[in-house]
Each structure stands twice: as C-alpha cells, then as structure tokens.
XYZ file of N, CA and C in Angstrom:
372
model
N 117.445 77.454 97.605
C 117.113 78.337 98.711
C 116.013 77.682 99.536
N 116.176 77.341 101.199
C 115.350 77.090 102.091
C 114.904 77.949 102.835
N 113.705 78.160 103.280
C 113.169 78.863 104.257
C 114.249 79.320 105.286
N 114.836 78.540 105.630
C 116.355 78.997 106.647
C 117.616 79.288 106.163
N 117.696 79.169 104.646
C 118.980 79.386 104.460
C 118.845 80.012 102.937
N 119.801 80.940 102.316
C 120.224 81.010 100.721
C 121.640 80.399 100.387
N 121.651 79.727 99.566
C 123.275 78.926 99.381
C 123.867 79.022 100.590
N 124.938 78.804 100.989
C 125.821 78.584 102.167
C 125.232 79.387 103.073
N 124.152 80.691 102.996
C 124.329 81.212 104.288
C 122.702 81.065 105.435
N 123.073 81.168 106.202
C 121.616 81.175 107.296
C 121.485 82.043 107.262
N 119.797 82.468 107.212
C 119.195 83.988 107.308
C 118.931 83.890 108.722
N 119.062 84.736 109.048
C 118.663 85.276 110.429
C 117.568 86.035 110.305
N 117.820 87.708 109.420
C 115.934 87.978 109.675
C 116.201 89.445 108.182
N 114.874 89.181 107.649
C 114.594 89.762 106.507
C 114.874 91.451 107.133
N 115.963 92.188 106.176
C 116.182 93.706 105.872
C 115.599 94.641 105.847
N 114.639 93.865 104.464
C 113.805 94.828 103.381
C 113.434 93.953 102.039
N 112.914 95.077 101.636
C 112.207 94.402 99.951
C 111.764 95.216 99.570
N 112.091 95.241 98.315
C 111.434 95.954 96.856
C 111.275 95.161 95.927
N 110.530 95.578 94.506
C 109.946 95.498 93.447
C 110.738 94.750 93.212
N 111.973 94.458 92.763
C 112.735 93.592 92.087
C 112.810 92.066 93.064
N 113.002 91.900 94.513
C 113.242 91.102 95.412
C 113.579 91.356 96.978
N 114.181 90.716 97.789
C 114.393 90.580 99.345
C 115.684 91.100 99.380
N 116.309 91.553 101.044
C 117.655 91.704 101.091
C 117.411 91.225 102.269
N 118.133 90.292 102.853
C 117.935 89.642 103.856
C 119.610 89.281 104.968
N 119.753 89.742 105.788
C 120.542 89.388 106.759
C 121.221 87.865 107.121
N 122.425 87.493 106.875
C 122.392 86.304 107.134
C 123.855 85.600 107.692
N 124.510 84.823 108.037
C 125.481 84.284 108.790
C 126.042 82.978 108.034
N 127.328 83.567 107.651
C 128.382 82.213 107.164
C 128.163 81.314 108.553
N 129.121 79.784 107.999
C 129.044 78.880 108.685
C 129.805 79.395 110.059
N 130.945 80.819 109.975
C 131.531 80.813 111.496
C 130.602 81.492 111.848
N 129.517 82.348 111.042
C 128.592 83.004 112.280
C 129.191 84.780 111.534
N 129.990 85.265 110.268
C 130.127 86.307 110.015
C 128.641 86.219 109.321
N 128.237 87.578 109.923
C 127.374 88.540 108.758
C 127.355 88.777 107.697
N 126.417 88.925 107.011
C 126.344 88.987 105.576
C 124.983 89.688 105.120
N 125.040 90.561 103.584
C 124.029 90.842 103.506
C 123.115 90.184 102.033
N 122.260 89.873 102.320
C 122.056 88.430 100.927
C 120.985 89.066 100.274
N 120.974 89.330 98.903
C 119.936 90.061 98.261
C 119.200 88.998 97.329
N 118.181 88.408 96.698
C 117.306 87.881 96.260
C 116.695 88.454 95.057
N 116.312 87.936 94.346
C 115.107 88.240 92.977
C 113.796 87.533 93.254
N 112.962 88.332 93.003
C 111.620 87.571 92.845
C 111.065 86.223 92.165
N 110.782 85.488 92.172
C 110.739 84.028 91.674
C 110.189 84.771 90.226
N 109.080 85.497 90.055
C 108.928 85.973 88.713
C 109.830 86.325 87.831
N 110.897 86.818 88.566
C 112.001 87.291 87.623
C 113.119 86.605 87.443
N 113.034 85.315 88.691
C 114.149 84.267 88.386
C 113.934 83.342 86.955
N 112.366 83.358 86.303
C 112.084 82.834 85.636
C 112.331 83.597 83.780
N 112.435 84.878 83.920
C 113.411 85.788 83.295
C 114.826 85.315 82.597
N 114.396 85.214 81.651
C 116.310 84.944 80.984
C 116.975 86.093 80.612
N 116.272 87.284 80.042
C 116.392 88.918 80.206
C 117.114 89.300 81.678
N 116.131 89.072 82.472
C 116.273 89.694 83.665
C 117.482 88.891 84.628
N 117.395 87.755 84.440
C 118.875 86.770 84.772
C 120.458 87.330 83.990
N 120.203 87.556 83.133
C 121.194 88.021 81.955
C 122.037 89.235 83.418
N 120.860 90.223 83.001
C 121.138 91.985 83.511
C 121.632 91.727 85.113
N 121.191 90.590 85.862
C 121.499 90.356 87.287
C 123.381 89.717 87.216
N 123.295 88.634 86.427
C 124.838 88.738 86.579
C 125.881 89.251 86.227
N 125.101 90.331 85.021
C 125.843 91.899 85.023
C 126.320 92.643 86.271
N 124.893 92.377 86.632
C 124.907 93.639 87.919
C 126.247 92.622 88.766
N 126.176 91.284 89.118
C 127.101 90.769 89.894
C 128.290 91.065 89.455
N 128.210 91.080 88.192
C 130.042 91.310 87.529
C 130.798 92.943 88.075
N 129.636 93.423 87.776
C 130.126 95.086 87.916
C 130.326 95.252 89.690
N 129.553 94.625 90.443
C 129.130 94.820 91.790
C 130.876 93.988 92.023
N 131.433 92.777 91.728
C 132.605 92.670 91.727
C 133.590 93.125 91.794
N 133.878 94.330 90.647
C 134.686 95.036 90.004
C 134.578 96.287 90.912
N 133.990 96.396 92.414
C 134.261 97.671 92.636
C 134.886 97.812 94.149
N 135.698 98.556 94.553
C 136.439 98.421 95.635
C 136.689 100.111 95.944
N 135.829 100.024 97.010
C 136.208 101.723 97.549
C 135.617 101.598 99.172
N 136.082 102.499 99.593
C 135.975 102.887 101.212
C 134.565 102.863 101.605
N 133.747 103.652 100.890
C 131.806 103.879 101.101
C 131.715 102.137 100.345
N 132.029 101.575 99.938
C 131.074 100.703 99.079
C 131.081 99.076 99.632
N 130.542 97.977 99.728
C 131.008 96.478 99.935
C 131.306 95.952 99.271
N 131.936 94.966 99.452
C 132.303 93.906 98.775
C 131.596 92.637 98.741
N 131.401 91.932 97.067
C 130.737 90.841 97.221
C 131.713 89.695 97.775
N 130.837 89.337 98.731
C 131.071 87.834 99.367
C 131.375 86.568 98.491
N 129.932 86.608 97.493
C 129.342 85.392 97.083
C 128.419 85.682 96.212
N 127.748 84.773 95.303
C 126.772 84.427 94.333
C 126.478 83.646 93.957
N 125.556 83.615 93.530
C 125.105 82.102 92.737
C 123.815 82.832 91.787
N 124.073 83.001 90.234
C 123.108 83.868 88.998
C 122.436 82.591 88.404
N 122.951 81.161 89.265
C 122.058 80.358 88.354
C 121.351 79.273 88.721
N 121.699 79.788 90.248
C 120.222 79.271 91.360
C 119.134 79.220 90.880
N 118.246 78.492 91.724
C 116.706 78.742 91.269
C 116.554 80.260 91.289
N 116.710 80.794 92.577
C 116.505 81.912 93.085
C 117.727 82.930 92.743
N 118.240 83.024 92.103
C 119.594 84.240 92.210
C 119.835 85.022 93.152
N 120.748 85.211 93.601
C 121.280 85.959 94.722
C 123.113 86.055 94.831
N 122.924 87.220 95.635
C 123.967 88.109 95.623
C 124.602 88.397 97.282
N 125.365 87.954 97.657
C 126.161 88.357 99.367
C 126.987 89.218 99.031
N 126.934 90.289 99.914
C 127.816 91.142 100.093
C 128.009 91.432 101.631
N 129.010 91.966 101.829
C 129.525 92.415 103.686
C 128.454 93.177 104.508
N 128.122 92.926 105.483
C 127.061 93.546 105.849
C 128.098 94.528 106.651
N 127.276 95.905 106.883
C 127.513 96.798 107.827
C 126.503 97.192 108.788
N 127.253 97.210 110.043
C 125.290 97.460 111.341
C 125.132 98.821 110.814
N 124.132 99.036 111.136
C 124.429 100.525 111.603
C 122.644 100.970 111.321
N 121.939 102.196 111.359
C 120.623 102.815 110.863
C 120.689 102.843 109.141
N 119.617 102.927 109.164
C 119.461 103.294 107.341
C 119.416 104.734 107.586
N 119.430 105.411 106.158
C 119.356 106.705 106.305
C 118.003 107.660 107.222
N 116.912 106.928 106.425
C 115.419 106.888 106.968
C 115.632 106.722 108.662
N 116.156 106.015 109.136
C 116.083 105.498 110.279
C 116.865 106.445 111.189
N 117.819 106.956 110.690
C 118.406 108.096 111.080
C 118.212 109.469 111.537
N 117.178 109.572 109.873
C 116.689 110.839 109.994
C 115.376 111.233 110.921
N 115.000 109.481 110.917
C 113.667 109.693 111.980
C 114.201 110.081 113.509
N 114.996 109.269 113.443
C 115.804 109.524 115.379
C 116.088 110.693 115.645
N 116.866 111.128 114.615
C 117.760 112.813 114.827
C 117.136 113.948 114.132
N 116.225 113.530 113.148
C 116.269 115.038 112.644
C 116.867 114.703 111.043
N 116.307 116.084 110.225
C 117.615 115.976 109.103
C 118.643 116.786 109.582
N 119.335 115.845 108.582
C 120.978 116.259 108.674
C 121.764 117.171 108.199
N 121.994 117.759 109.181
C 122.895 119.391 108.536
C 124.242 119.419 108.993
N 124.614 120.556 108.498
C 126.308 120.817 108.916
C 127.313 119.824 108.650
N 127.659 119.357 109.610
C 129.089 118.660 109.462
C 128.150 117.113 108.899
N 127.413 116.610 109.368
C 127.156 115.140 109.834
C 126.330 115.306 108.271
N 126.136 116.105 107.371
C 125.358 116.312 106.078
C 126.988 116.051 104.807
N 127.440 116.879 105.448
C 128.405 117.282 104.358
C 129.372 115.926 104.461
N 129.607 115.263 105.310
C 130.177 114.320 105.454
C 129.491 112.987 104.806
N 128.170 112.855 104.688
C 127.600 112.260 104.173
C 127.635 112.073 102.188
N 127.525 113.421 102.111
C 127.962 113.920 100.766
C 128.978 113.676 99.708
N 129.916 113.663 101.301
C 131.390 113.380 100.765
C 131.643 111.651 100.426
N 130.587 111.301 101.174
C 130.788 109.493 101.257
C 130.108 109.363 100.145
N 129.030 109.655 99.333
C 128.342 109.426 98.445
C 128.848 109.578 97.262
N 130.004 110.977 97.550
C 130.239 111.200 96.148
C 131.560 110.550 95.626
N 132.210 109.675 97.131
C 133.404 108.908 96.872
C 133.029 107.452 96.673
N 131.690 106.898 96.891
C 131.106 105.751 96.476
C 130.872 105.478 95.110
N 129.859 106.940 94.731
C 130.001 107.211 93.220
C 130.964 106.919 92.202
N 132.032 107.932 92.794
C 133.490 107.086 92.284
C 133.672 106.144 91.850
N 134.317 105.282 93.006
C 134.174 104.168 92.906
C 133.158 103.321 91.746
N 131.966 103.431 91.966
C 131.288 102.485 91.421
C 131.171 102.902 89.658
N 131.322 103.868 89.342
C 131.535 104.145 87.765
C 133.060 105.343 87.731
N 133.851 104.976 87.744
C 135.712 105.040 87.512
C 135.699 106.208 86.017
C-alpha cells in the first residue's frame, strides 16, 4: 500500500475511519469506483486479528442480495489487509438525517425494509 494507491486501486479521497481502520474511496485502472476498507497497521501485525479479517472476507464473499455489495477484491496478506467492495454514491444515513430531518413514513419504512432484507441476506 502507497500513499496513492491500495493493491490495484487509486484512492481518490478517504470515506471514514474507525477503531479497527480506514474506508477509503478509490478507482480501478478504467476509472470504476470502489470502496477499499483497511486495518490499522497495529492490527495488521495481529495473527488473531488477520485470522478473523479473512473470515470476515470469506463471509463478506458469500453474500449476494439487493441492499448489500459485492466484494471486488482482497488481499488478507498484504502488509496492510484490505478489502474492495462496489461503491455506491449516495449520503450516509447521518448525512441524510442532517439535510432532511428524521425519517418517517414512507422514506422510514422503506428503509426498514432494506435493512431487514440485507439482514437476510447476510446471515441466510
């Protein structure tokens, strides 16, 4: 991993971050989007925590539903570990709720419905 790039892809510009690592925005060689998630160098150094990450990649594999992405790509035995999946534009929830308001009625329940068909999906 370079300052400009994680395995094959170019970052364009950091997401977010939490406790565990980065999720960072980034572009295959034609220029598709992507969304590239990271571990903390502390925890790349983890053989525990390396273990449970290409779990998480295996399972994150294994799942295919309408609410959910699909992984792109990986690499669990990078310096850095990381994970691509499809990016989607759009607001975060937060970002949403700051613009509009919370969410009621239709634009709530619809939300609900996506969550609880992601759910699905992700434990069958």
């Amino acid at each position: 991993m370079s300052a400009q790039s994680i395995g094959p892809y170019r970052i364009l510009r950091k997401l977010g971050a939490g406790g565990m690592g980065a999720v960072y925005l980034a572009a295959t060689g034609s220029g598709r989007p992507v969304a590239v998630k990271t571990v903390q160098q502390e925890y790349a150094a983890d053989a525990e925590f390396r273990r449970r990450f290409t779990q998480e990649v295996a399972a994150a594999r294994s799942v295919n539903g309408a609410y959910t992405v699909a992984v792109v790509d990986a690499d669990t035995e990078a310096e850095v570990p990381w994970l691509a999946t499809e990016f989607v534009a759009g607001p975060s929830l937060y970002e949403a709720v700051v613009r509009h308001g919370a969410l009621a009625g239709p634009a709530l329940q619809v939300l609900g419905a996506g969550l609880v068909e992601a759910l699905a999906a992700i434990h069958p």
